Short mmCIF file of C-alpha atoms in Angstrom, two decimals:
data_model
loop_
_atom_site.label_atom_id
_atom_site.label_comp_id
_atom_site.label_asym_id
_atom_site.label_seq_id
_atom_site.Cartn_x
_atom_site.Cartn_y
_atom_site.Cartn_z
CA UNK A 1 127.74 109.09 22.62
CA UNK A 2 130.14 111.78 23.26
CA UNK A 3 130.63 114.41 20.45
CA UNK A 4 134.12 114.25 18.90
CA UNK A 5 134.72 110.76 20.45
CA UNK A 6 136.46 108.13 18.16
CA UNK A 7 133.38 106.33 17.53
CA UNK A 8 131.70 109.75 16.52
CA UNK A 9 134.62 110.16 14.17
CA UNK A 10 134.22 106.90 12.66
CA UNK A 11 130.56 107.25 12.07
CA UNK A 12 131.25 110.52 10.36
CA UNK A 13 133.58 108.38 7.98
CA UNK A 14 130.76 105.82 7.55
CA UNK A 15 128.34 108.64 6.33
CA UNK A 16 130.55 109.02 3.33
CA UNK A 17 131.12 105.21 2.33
CA UNK A 18 131.14 101.97 4.04
CA UNK A 19 133.72 101.77 6.74
CA UNK A 20 135.90 98.49 7.27
CA UNK A 21 137.28 97.98 10.68
CA UNK A 22 139.64 95.11 11.62
CA UNK A 23 139.95 94.01 15.07
CA UNK A 24 142.00 90.81 16.14
CA UNK A 25 141.71 89.53 12.58
CA UNK A 26 137.99 90.02 12.31
CA UNK A 27 136.65 92.40 9.97
CA UNK A 28 133.45 94.55 10.42
CA UNK A 29 131.73 96.73 7.90
CA UNK A 30 129.97 99.82 9.24
CA UNK A 31 127.54 101.51 6.86
CA UNK A 32 124.84 104.11 7.22
CA UNK A 33 121.40 102.63 7.24
CA UNK A 34 118.99 104.00 4.72
CA UNK A 35 116.09 105.83 6.24
CA UNK A 36 113.66 104.71 3.39
CA UNK A 37 115.00 101.86 1.37
CA UNK A 38 112.28 102.38 -1.37
CA UNK A 39 113.79 105.85 -2.03
CA UNK A 40 116.32 104.29 -4.36
CA UNK A 41 113.92 101.75 -5.88
CA UNK A 42 113.90 101.93 -9.73
CA UNK A 43 111.10 99.97 -11.19
CA UNK A 44 112.35 100.25 -14.83
CA UNK A 45 115.85 99.09 -13.68
CA UNK A 46 114.37 96.26 -11.74
CA UNK A 47 112.32 95.07 -14.78
CA UNK A 48 115.27 95.33 -17.12
CA UNK A 49 117.15 93.07 -14.63
CA UNK A 50 114.55 90.48 -14.54
CA UNK A 51 114.35 90.48 -18.48
CA UNK A 52 118.13 89.95 -18.56
CA UNK A 53 117.64 86.94 -16.14
CA UNK A 54 114.95 85.48 -18.19
CA UNK A 55 117.06 85.90 -21.35
CA UNK A 56 119.95 83.89 -19.88
CA UNK A 57 117.48 80.82 -19.68
CA UNK A 58 116.28 81.10 -23.31
CA UNK A 59 116.64 77.76 -24.94
CA UNK A 60 117.27 75.90 -21.64
CA UNK A 61 115.28 72.73 -20.80
CA UNK A 62 113.62 73.95 -17.56
CA UNK A 63 112.69 70.44 -16.45
CA UNK A 64 116.30 69.06 -16.82
CA UNK A 65 117.56 72.25 -15.03
CA UNK A 66 115.15 71.74 -12.21
CA UNK A 67 115.99 67.95 -11.94
CA UNK A 68 119.85 68.95 -11.93
CA UNK A 69 119.30 71.41 -9.19
CA UNK A 70 117.29 68.99 -7.11
CA UNK A 71 119.95 66.30 -7.64
CA UNK A 72 122.65 68.71 -6.41
CA UNK A 73 120.73 69.62 -3.30
CA UNK A 74 120.46 66.00 -2.65
#
């Protein structure tokens, strides 16, 4: 890629935040790929999210929920 080309300038913008490009009515999102996805993993936050998810199911008849989901997937 040529330095200071249009693509180079767009990629500089994508370093800061996801970049949305539209061409002929089709939208494309350009984002910088993280070198190490686990660098942002927070086990305490993940556990908290799981606990909140479980709390939403409190008092739910799990068997009935599963049956309803199977029926909907039909």
